[in-house]
JSON list of C-alpha atoms in Angstrom, two decimals:
[
{"chain": "A", "resi": 27, "resn": "MET", "atom": "CA", "xyz": [86.43, 151.02, -66.97]},
{"chain": "A", "resi": 28, "resn": "ARG", "atom": "CA", "xyz": [82.91, 152.10, -67.95]},
{"chain": "A", "resi": 29, "resn": "ARG", "atom": "CA", "xyz": [80.95, 155.15, -66.97]},
{"chain": "A", "resi": 30, "resn": "ALA", "atom": "CA", "xyz": [77.86, 153.16, -65.99]},
{"chain": "A", "resi": 31, "resn": "PRO", "atom": "CA", "xyz": [77.52, 149.71, -64.40]},
{"chain": "A", "resi": 32, "resn": "TRP", "atom": "CA", "xyz": [76.28, 146.87, -66.61]},
{"chain": "A", "resi": 33, "resn": "TRP", "atom": "CA", "xyz": [73.02, 146.52, -64.71]},
{"chain": "A", "resi": 34, "resn": "VAL", "atom": "CA", "xyz": [71.96, 150.00, -65.77]},
{"chain": "A", "resi": 35, "resn": "LEU", "atom": "CA", "xyz": [71.53, 148.64, -69.29]},
{"chain": "A", "resi": 36, "resn": "LEU", "atom": "CA", "xyz": [69.18, 145.99, -67.90]},
{"chain": "A", "resi": 37, "resn": "SER", "atom": "CA", "xyz": [67.04, 148.42, -65.93]},
{"chain": "A", "resi": 38, "resn": "ALA", "atom": "CA", "xyz": [67.01, 150.99, -68.74]},
{"chain": "A", "resi": 39, "resn": "GLY", "atom": "CA", "xyz": [66.32, 148.36, -71.39]},
{"chain": "A", "resi": 40, "resn": "GLY", "atom": "CA", "xyz": [63.53, 146.83, -69.36]},
{"chain": "A", "resi": 41, "resn": "ALA", "atom": "CA", "xyz": [61.48, 150.04, -69.31]},
{"chain": "A", "resi": 42, "resn": "PRO", "atom": "CA", "xyz": [60.41, 150.26, -72.99]},
{"chain": "A", "resi": 43, "resn": "VAL", "atom": "CA", "xyz": [59.94, 146.47, -73.18]},
{"chain": "A", "resi": 44, "resn": "LEU", "atom": "CA", "xyz": [57.69, 146.48, -70.11]},
{"chain": "A", "resi": 45, "resn": "LEU", "atom": "CA", "xyz": [55.75, 149.49, -71.33]},
{"chain": "A", "resi": 46, "resn": "VAL", "atom": "CA", "xyz": [54.99, 148.22, -74.83]},
{"chain": "A", "resi": 47, "resn": "GLY", "atom": "CA", "xyz": [54.50, 144.62, -73.70]},
{"chain": "A", "resi": 48, "resn": "GLY", "atom": "CA", "xyz": [52.17, 145.71, -70.91]},
{"chain": "A", "resi": 49, "resn": "TRP", "atom": "CA", "xyz": [49.92, 147.89, -73.00]},
{"chain": "A", "resi": 50, "resn": "THR", "atom": "CA", "xyz": [49.84, 145.35, -75.86]},
{"chain": "A", "resi": 51, "resn": "ILE", "atom": "CA", "xyz": [48.70, 142.47, -73.65]},
{"chain": "A", "resi": 52, "resn": "ALA", "atom": "CA", "xyz": [46.27, 144.66, -71.69]},
{"chain": "A", "resi": 53, "resn": "GLN", "atom": "CA", "xyz": [44.77, 145.89, -74.95]},
{"chain": "A", "resi": 54, "resn": "LEU", "atom": "CA", "xyz": [44.23, 142.32, -76.11]},
{"chain": "A", "resi": 55, "resn": "LEU", "atom": "CA", "xyz": [42.59, 141.47, -72.78]},
{"chain": "A", "resi": 56, "resn": "GLN", "atom": "CA", "xyz": [40.29, 144.49, -73.03]},
{"chain": "A", "resi": 57, "resn": "GLY", "atom": "CA", "xyz": [39.02, 143.38, -76.42]},
{"chain": "A", "resi": 58, "resn": "PRO", "atom": "CA", "xyz": [37.56, 145.28, -79.38]},
{"chain": "A", "resi": 59, "resn": "ALA", "atom": "CA", "xyz": [35.72, 147.75, -77.13]},
{"chain": "A", "resi": 60, "resn": "TYR", "atom": "CA", "xyz": [39.05, 149.46, -76.51]},
{"chain": "A", "resi": 61, "resn": "ASP", "atom": "CA", "xyz": [40.19, 151.91, -79.17]},
{"chain": "A", "resi": 62, "resn": "PRO", "atom": "CA", "xyz": [43.99, 152.38, -79.05]},
{"chain": "A", "resi": 63, "resn": "VAL", "atom": "CA", "xyz": [43.70, 155.53, -81.15]},
{"chain": "A", "resi": 64, "resn": "GLY", "atom": "CA", "xyz": [41.03, 157.34, -79.17]},
{"chain": "A", "resi": 65, "resn": "ASP", "atom": "CA", "xyz": [41.50, 155.81, -75.70]},
{"chain": "A", "resi": 66, "resn": "THR", "atom": "CA", "xyz": [44.43, 156.54, -73.40]},
{"chain": "A", "resi": 67, "resn": "LEU", "atom": "CA", "xyz": [46.55, 154.01, -71.55]},
{"chain": "A", "resi": 68, "resn": "SER", "atom": "CA", "xyz": [44.83, 155.04, -68.33]},
{"chain": "A", "resi": 69, "resn": "VAL", "atom": "CA", "xyz": [41.71, 153.21, -69.52]},
{"chain": "A", "resi": 70, "resn": "LEU", "atom": "CA", "xyz": [43.68, 149.95, -69.54]},
{"chain": "A", "resi": 71, "resn": "ALA", "atom": "CA", "xyz": [44.88, 150.59, -65.97]},
{"chain": "A", "resi": 72, "resn": "SER", "atom": "CA", "xyz": [41.51, 151.73, -64.60]},
{"chain": "A", "resi": 73, "resn": "HIS", "atom": "CA", "xyz": [39.40, 149.86, -62.05]},
{"chain": "A", "resi": 74, "resn": "GLY", "atom": "CA", "xyz": [37.18, 147.41, -63.88]},
{"chain": "A", "resi": 75, "resn": "ALA", "atom": "CA", "xyz": [39.49, 147.01, -66.87]},
{"chain": "A", "resi": 76, "resn": "ARG", "atom": "CA", "xyz": [40.45, 143.43, -67.68]},
{"chain": "A", "resi": 77, "resn": "GLY", "atom": "CA", "xyz": [44.13, 144.29, -67.69]},
{"chain": "A", "resi": 78, "resn": "TYR", "atom": "CA", "xyz": [44.01, 146.30, -64.46]},
{"chain": "A", "resi": 79, "resn": "TRP", "atom": "CA", "xyz": [46.34, 144.03, -62.47]},
{"chain": "A", "resi": 80, "resn": "LEU", "atom": "CA", "xyz": [48.70, 143.63, -65.41]},
{"chain": "A", "resi": 81, "resn": "MET", "atom": "CA", "xyz": [49.00, 147.39, -65.91]},
{"chain": "A", "resi": 82, "resn": "THR", "atom": "CA", "xyz": [49.32, 147.97, -62.17]},
{"chain": "A", "resi": 83, "resn": "GLY", "atom": "CA", "xyz": [52.23, 145.53, -61.96]},
{"chain": "A", "resi": 84, "resn": "MET", "atom": "CA", "xyz": [53.79, 147.01, -65.09]},
{"chain": "A", "resi": 85, "resn": "LEU", "atom": "CA", "xyz": [53.67, 150.55, -63.67]},
{"chain": "A", "resi": 86, "resn": "ILE", "atom": "CA", "xyz": [55.33, 149.43, -60.43]},
{"chain": "A", "resi": 87, "resn": "VAL", "atom": "CA", "xyz": [58.17, 147.64, -62.21]},
{"chain": "A", "resi": 88, "resn": "LEU", "atom": "CA", "xyz": [58.47, 150.42, -64.81]},
{"chain": "A", "resi": 89, "resn": "GLY", "atom": "CA", "xyz": [58.84, 152.99, -62.05]},
{"chain": "A", "resi": 90, "resn": "ALA", "atom": "CA", "xyz": [61.43, 150.81, -60.33]},
{"chain": "A", "resi": 91, "resn": "CYS", "atom": "CA", "xyz": [63.39, 150.62, -63.61]},
{"chain": "A", "resi": 92, "resn": "TYR", "atom": "CA", "xyz": [63.51, 154.42, -63.79]},
{"chain": "A", "resi": 93, "resn": "VAL", "atom": "CA", "xyz": [64.66, 154.71, -60.17]},
{"chain": "A", "resi": 94, "resn": "ILE", "atom": "CA", "xyz": [67.36, 152.05, -60.59]},
{"chain": "A", "resi": 95, "resn": "THR", "atom": "CA", "xyz": [68.57, 153.61, -63.83]},
{"chain": "A", "resi": 96, "resn": "ALA", "atom": "CA", "xyz": [68.74, 157.05, -62.20]},
{"chain": "A", "resi": 97, "resn": "HIS", "atom": "CA", "xyz": [70.85, 155.58, -59.40]},
{"chain": "A", "resi": 98, "resn": "GLY", "atom": "CA", "xyz": [73.31, 154.02, -61.84]},
{"chain": "A", "resi": 99, "resn": "LEU", "atom": "CA", "xyz": [73.75, 156.92, -64.27]},
{"chain": "A", "resi": 100, "resn": "ARG", "atom": "CA", "xyz": [76.65, 158.44, -62.38]},
{"chain": "A", "resi": 101, "resn": "GLU", "atom": "CA", "xyz": [77.77, 160.55, -65.32]},
{"chain": "A", "resi": 102, "resn": "ALA", "atom": "CA", "xyz": [74.47, 162.44, -65.38]},
{"chain": "A", "resi": 103, "resn": "ALA", "atom": "CA", "xyz": [74.00, 165.61, -63.34]},
{"chain": "A", "resi": 104, "resn": "THR", "atom": "CA", "xyz": [72.30, 165.11, -59.99]},
{"chain": "A", "resi": 105, "resn": "ALA", "atom": "CA", "xyz": [69.25, 167.20, -60.90]},
{"chain": "A", "resi": 106, "resn": "GLY", "atom": "CA", "xyz": [68.58, 165.04, -63.94]},
{"chain": "A", "resi": 107, "resn": "ARG", "atom": "CA", "xyz": [68.95, 161.81, -62.00]},
{"chain": "A", "resi": 108, "resn": "ALA", "atom": "CA", "xyz": [66.53, 163.15, -59.38]},
{"chain": "A", "resi": 109, "resn": "ALA", "atom": "CA", "xyz": [64.00, 164.06, -62.08]},
{"chain": "A", "resi": 110, "resn": "LEU", "atom": "CA", "xyz": [64.27, 160.61, -63.66]},
{"chain": "A", "resi": 111, "resn": "ALA", "atom": "CA", "xyz": [63.79, 158.93, -60.29]},
{"chain": "A", "resi": 112, "resn": "GLY", "atom": "CA", "xyz": [60.86, 161.28, -59.60]},
{"chain": "A", "resi": 113, "resn": "GLY", "atom": "CA", "xyz": [59.26, 160.21, -62.86]},
{"chain": "A", "resi": 114, "resn": "GLY", "atom": "CA", "xyz": [59.64, 156.61, -61.76]},
{"chain": "A", "resi": 115, "resn": "LEU", "atom": "CA", "xyz": [58.00, 157.35, -58.43]},
{"chain": "A", "resi": 116, "resn": "CYS", "atom": "CA", "xyz": [55.12, 159.02, -60.26]},
{"chain": "A", "resi": 117, "resn": "ALA", "atom": "CA", "xyz": [54.64, 155.90, -62.37]},
{"chain": "A", "resi": 118, "resn": "MET", "atom": "CA", "xyz": [54.38, 153.83, -59.21]},
{"chain": "A", "resi": 119, "resn": "ALA", "atom": "CA", "xyz": [52.09, 156.40, -57.58]},
{"chain": "A", "resi": 120, "resn": "LEU", "atom": "CA", "xyz": [49.65, 156.08, -60.49]},
{"chain": "A", "resi": 121, "resn": "THR", "atom": "CA", "xyz": [48.70, 152.67, -59.10]},
{"chain": "A", "resi": 122, "resn": "LEU", "atom": "CA", "xyz": [47.36, 154.44, -55.99]},
{"chain": "A", "resi": 123, "resn": "VAL", "atom": "CA", "xyz": [45.16, 156.81, -57.99]},
{"chain": "A", "resi": 124, "resn": "PRO", "atom": "CA", "xyz": [43.96, 154.82, -61.03]},
{"chain": "A", "resi": 125, "resn": "ALA", "atom": "CA", "xyz": [41.65, 156.56, -63.46]},
{"chain": "A", "resi": 126, "resn": "PRO", "atom": "CA", "xyz": [37.99, 155.53, -63.45]},
{"chain": "A", "resi": 127, "resn": "LEU", "atom": "CA", "xyz": [36.81, 153.40, -66.35]},
{"chain": "A", "resi": 128, "resn": "ARG", "atom": "CA", "xyz": [34.66, 156.33, -67.46]},
{"chain": "A", "resi": 129, "resn": "GLY", "atom": "CA", "xyz": [35.36, 160.01, -66.89]},
{"chain": "A", "resi": 130, "resn": "GLY", "atom": "CA", "xyz": [38.38, 161.71, -65.38]},
{"chain": "A", "resi": 131, "resn": "SER", "atom": "CA", "xyz": [40.16, 161.87, -62.05]},
{"chain": "A", "resi": 132, "resn": "PHE", "atom": "CA", "xyz": [41.90, 164.99, -60.72]},
{"chain": "A", "resi": 133, "resn": "GLY", "atom": "CA", "xyz": [44.36, 163.01, -58.60]},
{"chain": "A", "resi": 134, "resn": "HIS", "atom": "CA", "xyz": [45.27, 160.70, -61.47]},
{"chain": "A", "resi": 135, "resn": "GLY", "atom": "CA", "xyz": [45.69, 163.66, -63.80]},
{"chain": "A", "resi": 136, "resn": "VAL", "atom": "CA", "xyz": [48.02, 165.49, -61.41]},
{"chain": "A", "resi": 137, "resn": "VAL", "atom": "CA", "xyz": [50.25, 162.45, -60.84]},
{"chain": "A", "resi": 138, "resn": "ALA", "atom": "CA", "xyz": [50.34, 161.56, -64.53]},
{"chain": "A", "resi": 139, "resn": "ALA", "atom": "CA", "xyz": [51.13, 165.14, -65.55]},
{"chain": "A", "resi": 140, "resn": "SER", "atom": "CA", "xyz": [53.89, 165.35, -62.94]},
{"chain": "A", "resi": 141, "resn": "GLY", "atom": "CA", "xyz": [55.45, 162.16, -64.28]},
{"chain": "A", "resi": 142, "resn": "PHE", "atom": "CA", "xyz": [55.29, 163.35, -67.89]},
{"chain": "A", "resi": 143, "resn": "VAL", "atom": "CA", "xyz": [56.93, 166.67, -66.97]},
{"chain": "A", "resi": 144, "resn": "LEU", "atom": "CA", "xyz": [59.72, 165.08, -64.91]},
{"chain": "A", "resi": 145, "resn": "LEU", "atom": "CA", "xyz": [60.52, 162.54, -67.62]},
{"chain": "A", "resi": 146, "resn": "ALA", "atom": "CA", "xyz": [60.49, 165.29, -70.26]},
{"chain": "A", "resi": 147, "resn": "VAL", "atom": "CA", "xyz": [62.88, 167.65, -68.46]},
{"chain": "A", "resi": 148, "resn": "TRP", "atom": "CA", "xyz": [65.33, 165.11, -67.03]},
{"chain": "A", "resi": 149, "resn": "PRO", "atom": "CA", "xyz": [67.54, 164.97, -70.16]},
{"chain": "A", "resi": 150, "resn": "ALA", "atom": "CA", "xyz": [68.18, 168.73, -70.01]},
{"chain": "A", "resi": 151, "resn": "LEU", "atom": "CA", "xyz": [68.77, 168.61, -66.25]},
{"chain": "A", "resi": 152, "resn": "ALA", "atom": "CA", "xyz": [71.13, 165.63, -66.65]},
{"chain": "A", "resi": 153, "resn": "ALA", "atom": "CA", "xyz": [73.39, 167.31, -69.20]},
{"chain": "A", "resi": 154, "resn": "SER", "atom": "CA", "xyz": [77.09, 167.32, -68.30]},
{"chain": "A", "resi": 155, "resn": "ARG", "atom": "CA", "xyz": [79.05, 170.49, -69.00]},
{"chain": "A", "resi": 156, "resn": "GLY", "atom": "CA", "xyz": [82.57, 171.71, -68.40]},
{"chain": "A", "resi": 157, "resn": "ARG", "atom": "CA", "xyz": [84.41, 168.45, -69.13]},
{"chain": "A", "resi": 158, "resn": "LYS", "atom": "CA", "xyz": [86.38, 167.44, -72.20]},
{"chain": "A", "resi": 159, "resn": "THR", "atom": "CA", "xyz": [84.86, 163.98, -72.51]},
{"chain": "A", "resi": 160, "resn": "VAL", "atom": "CA", "xyz": [81.15, 163.54, -72.03]},
{"chain": "A", "resi": 161, "resn": "PRO", "atom": "CA", "xyz": [79.00, 160.62, -73.26]},
{"chain": "A", "resi": 162, "resn": "TRP", "atom": "CA", "xyz": [77.27, 161.94, -76.37]},
{"chain": "A", "resi": 163, "resn": "ALA", "atom": "CA", "xyz": [73.72, 161.48, -74.99]},
{"chain": "A", "resi": 164, "resn": "LEU", "atom": "CA", "xyz": [74.65, 163.70, -72.02]},
{"chain": "A", "resi": 165, "resn": "ARG", "atom": "CA", "xyz": [76.07, 166.51, -74.12]},
{"chain": "A", "resi": 166, "resn": "PHE", "atom": "CA", "xyz": [74.24, 169.77, -73.58]},
{"chain": "A", "resi": 167, "resn": "ASN", "atom": "CA", "xyz": [72.94, 170.22, -77.14]},
{"chain": "A", "resi": 168, "resn": "VAL", "atom": "CA", "xyz": [71.79, 166.58, -77.40]},
{"chain": "A", "resi": 169, "resn": "SER", "atom": "CA", "xyz": [70.07, 166.73, -74.02]},
{"chain": "A", "resi": 170, "resn": "ILE", "atom": "CA", "xyz": [68.28, 169.97, -74.85]},
{"chain": "A", "resi": 171, "resn": "LEU", "atom": "CA", "xyz": [67.12, 168.49, -78.15]},
{"chain": "A", "resi": 172, "resn": "ALA", "atom": "CA", "xyz": [65.77, 165.39, -76.37]},
{"chain": "A", "resi": 173, "resn": "THR", "atom": "CA", "xyz": [63.86, 167.50, -73.85]},
{"chain": "A", "resi": 174, "resn": "SER", "atom": "CA", "xyz": [62.52, 169.77, -76.61]},
{"chain": "A", "resi": 175, "resn": "LEU", "atom": "CA", "xyz": [61.20, 166.80, -78.59]},
{"chain": "A", "resi": 176, "resn": "MET", "atom": "CA", "xyz": [59.54, 165.32, -75.50]},
{"chain": "A", "resi": 177, "resn": "CYS", "atom": "CA", "xyz": [57.95, 168.65, -74.59]},
{"chain": "A", "resi": 178, "resn": "ALA", "atom": "CA", "xyz": [56.64, 169.03, -78.15]},
{"chain": "A", "resi": 179, "resn": "ASN", "atom": "CA", "xyz": [55.24, 165.51, -77.94]},
{"chain": "A", "resi": 180, "resn": "ALA", "atom": "CA", "xyz": [53.60, 166.37, -74.60]},
{"chain": "A", "resi": 181, "resn": "VAL", "atom": "CA", "xyz": [51.95, 169.42, -76.19]},
{"chain": "A", "resi": 182, "resn": "TRP", "atom": "CA", "xyz": [50.69, 167.19, -79.00]},
{"chain": "A", "resi": 183, "resn": "PHE", "atom": "CA", "xyz": [49.23, 164.81, -76.40]},
{"chain": "A", "resi": 184, "resn": "VAL", "atom": "CA", "xyz": [47.42, 167.67, -74.63]},
{"chain": "A", "resi": 185, "resn": "VAL", "atom": "CA", "xyz": [46.02, 168.92, -77.94]},
{"chain": "A", "resi": 186, "resn": "GLU", "atom": "CA", "xyz": [44.81, 165.43, -78.80]},
{"chain": "A", "resi": 187, "resn": "LEU", "atom": "CA", "xyz": [43.19, 165.09, -75.37]},
{"chain": "A", "resi": 188, "resn": "GLN", "atom": "CA", "xyz": [41.23, 168.26, -76.05]},
{"chain": "A", "resi": 189, "resn": "SER", "atom": "CA", "xyz": [40.25, 167.33, -79.60]},
{"chain": "A", "resi": 190, "resn": "GLY", "atom": "CA", "xyz": [39.63, 163.67, -78.87]},
{"chain": "A", "resi": 191, "resn": "GLN", "atom": "CA", "xyz": [41.06, 162.66, -82.23]},
{"chain": "A", "resi": 192, "resn": "ALA", "atom": "CA", "xyz": [44.07, 160.48, -81.38]},
{"chain": "A", "resi": 193, "resn": "PRO", "atom": "CA", "xyz": [45.13, 160.87, -77.73]},
{"chain": "A", "resi": 194, "resn": "GLY", "atom": "CA", "xyz": [45.99, 157.18, -77.54]},
{"chain": "A", "resi": 195, "resn": "VAL", "atom": "CA", "xyz": [48.54, 157.49, -80.33]},
{"chain": "A", "resi": 196, "resn": "ALA", "atom": "CA", "xyz": [50.09, 160.66, -78.93]},
{"chain": "A", "resi": 197, "resn": "GLU", "atom": "CA", "xyz": [50.37, 159.15, -75.45]},
{"chain": "A", "resi": 198, "resn": "ARG", "atom": "CA", "xyz": [51.97, 155.97, -76.74]},
{"chain": "A", "resi": 199, "resn": "VAL", "atom": "CA", "xyz": [54.57, 157.94, -78.70]},
{"chain": "A", "resi": 200, "resn": "LEU", "atom": "CA", "xyz": [55.31, 160.15, -75.69]},
{"chain": "A", "resi": 201, "resn": "THR", "atom": "CA", "xyz": [55.61, 157.35, -73.14]},
{"chain": "A", "resi": 202, "resn": "PHE", "atom": "CA", "xyz": [57.71, 155.20, -75.46]},
{"chain": "A", "resi": 203, "resn": "VAL", "atom": "CA", "xyz": [60.18, 158.00, -76.21]},
{"chain": "A", "resi": 204, "resn": "GLN", "atom": "CA", "xyz": [60.43, 158.81, -72.51]},
{"chain": "A", "resi": 205, "resn": "ALA", "atom": "CA", "xyz": [61.03, 155.14, -71.70]},
{"chain": "A", "resi": 206, "resn": "LEU", "atom": "CA", "xyz": [63.61, 154.75, -74.47]},
{"chain": "A", "resi": 207, "resn": "TRP", "atom": "CA", "xyz": [65.79, 157.78, -73.71]},
{"chain": "A", "resi": 208, "resn": "PRO", "atom": "CA", "xyz": [67.27, 156.41, -70.43]},
{"chain": "A", "resi": 209, "resn": "LEU", "atom": "CA", "xyz": [68.44, 153.37, -72.43]},
{"chain": "A", "resi": 210, "resn": "VAL", "atom": "CA", "xyz": [70.06, 155.66, -75.01]},
{"chain": "A", "resi": 211, "resn": "VAL", "atom": "CA", "xyz": [71.88, 157.53, -72.23]},
{"chain": "A", "resi": 212, "resn": "ALA", "atom": "CA", "xyz": [72.94, 154.31, -70.50]},
{"chain": "A", "resi": 213, "resn": "ALA", "atom": "CA", "xyz": [74.23, 152.85, -73.76]},
{"chain": "A", "resi": 214, "resn": "SER", "atom": "CA", "xyz": [76.21, 156.00, -74.54]},
{"chain": "A", "resi": 215, "resn": "CYS", "atom": "CA", "xyz": [77.81, 155.84, -71.09]},
{"chain": "A", "resi": 216, "resn": "ARG", "atom": "CA", "xyz": [78.78, 152.20, -71.59]},
{"chain": "A", "resi": 217, "resn": "LEU", "atom": "CA", "xyz": [80.05, 152.67, -75.15]},
{"chain": "A", "resi": 218, "resn": "TRP", "atom": "CA", "xyz": [81.97, 155.88, -74.44]},
{"chain": "A", "resi": 219, "resn": "PRO", "atom": "CA", "xyz": [84.63, 154.81, -71.91]},
{"chain": "A", "resi": 220, "resn": "PRO", "atom": "CA", "xyz": [86.85, 157.44, -70.29]},
{"chain": "A", "resi": 221, "resn": "ARG", "atom": "CA", "xyz": [90.30, 158.15, -71.61]},
{"chain": "A", "resi": 222, "resn": "PRO", "atom": "CA", "xyz": [93.18, 156.30, -69.88]},
{"chain": "A", "resi": 223, "resn": "ALA", "atom": "CA", "xyz": [94.06, 159.46, -67.94]},
{"chain": "A", "resi": 224, "resn": "GLU", "atom": "CA", "xyz": [90.52, 159.58, -66.51]},
{"chain": "A", "resi": 225, "resn": "ALA", "atom": "CA", "xyz": [90.31, 155.91, -65.59]},
{"chain": "A", "resi": 226, "resn": "THR", "atom": "CA", "xyz": [91.97, 156.47, -62.23]},
{"chain": "A", "resi": 227, "resn": "SER", "atom": "CA", "xyz": [89.71, 159.34, -61.25]}
]
């Protein structure tokens, strides 16, 4: 008996693959005019970008992966699962408020920021306490560390947005870590089966 169904590994594993694959192909389609260091991912998903439809589809499927993973992570606390699913819904909502090719968009910024926050705090909210056996990625200290690192990365991204030096790099690191952590949690749930005495509960 496992603490997470097998399909959770598929949905969780699909998120980082979709994310990196989507931005890589969209960047190639955009051509040399796009600077992956200085330009954010929103540029690739903006109206008029050559990879607009690719990034739009990627965001929808990425968001669905988060929602499906949240549904299957039964060992995680409900608040954390809700935050993960909320982050997935924000990813899908970004397709309704794409950023303009030039300049900013208040609506896009609000939705994107909401998604970043939800995906940063979900590990801490998902932590399991008060039981003798907990998958290691859901242990309180591990979960707090994961959230702390994501929050620090988010601060770095905001600083880079203000300075204009390397917001593209900071955003890629942040989004990749946030996409990878659900897979780490799902894997720990699958590889940390309950003790025989718990298997009937």
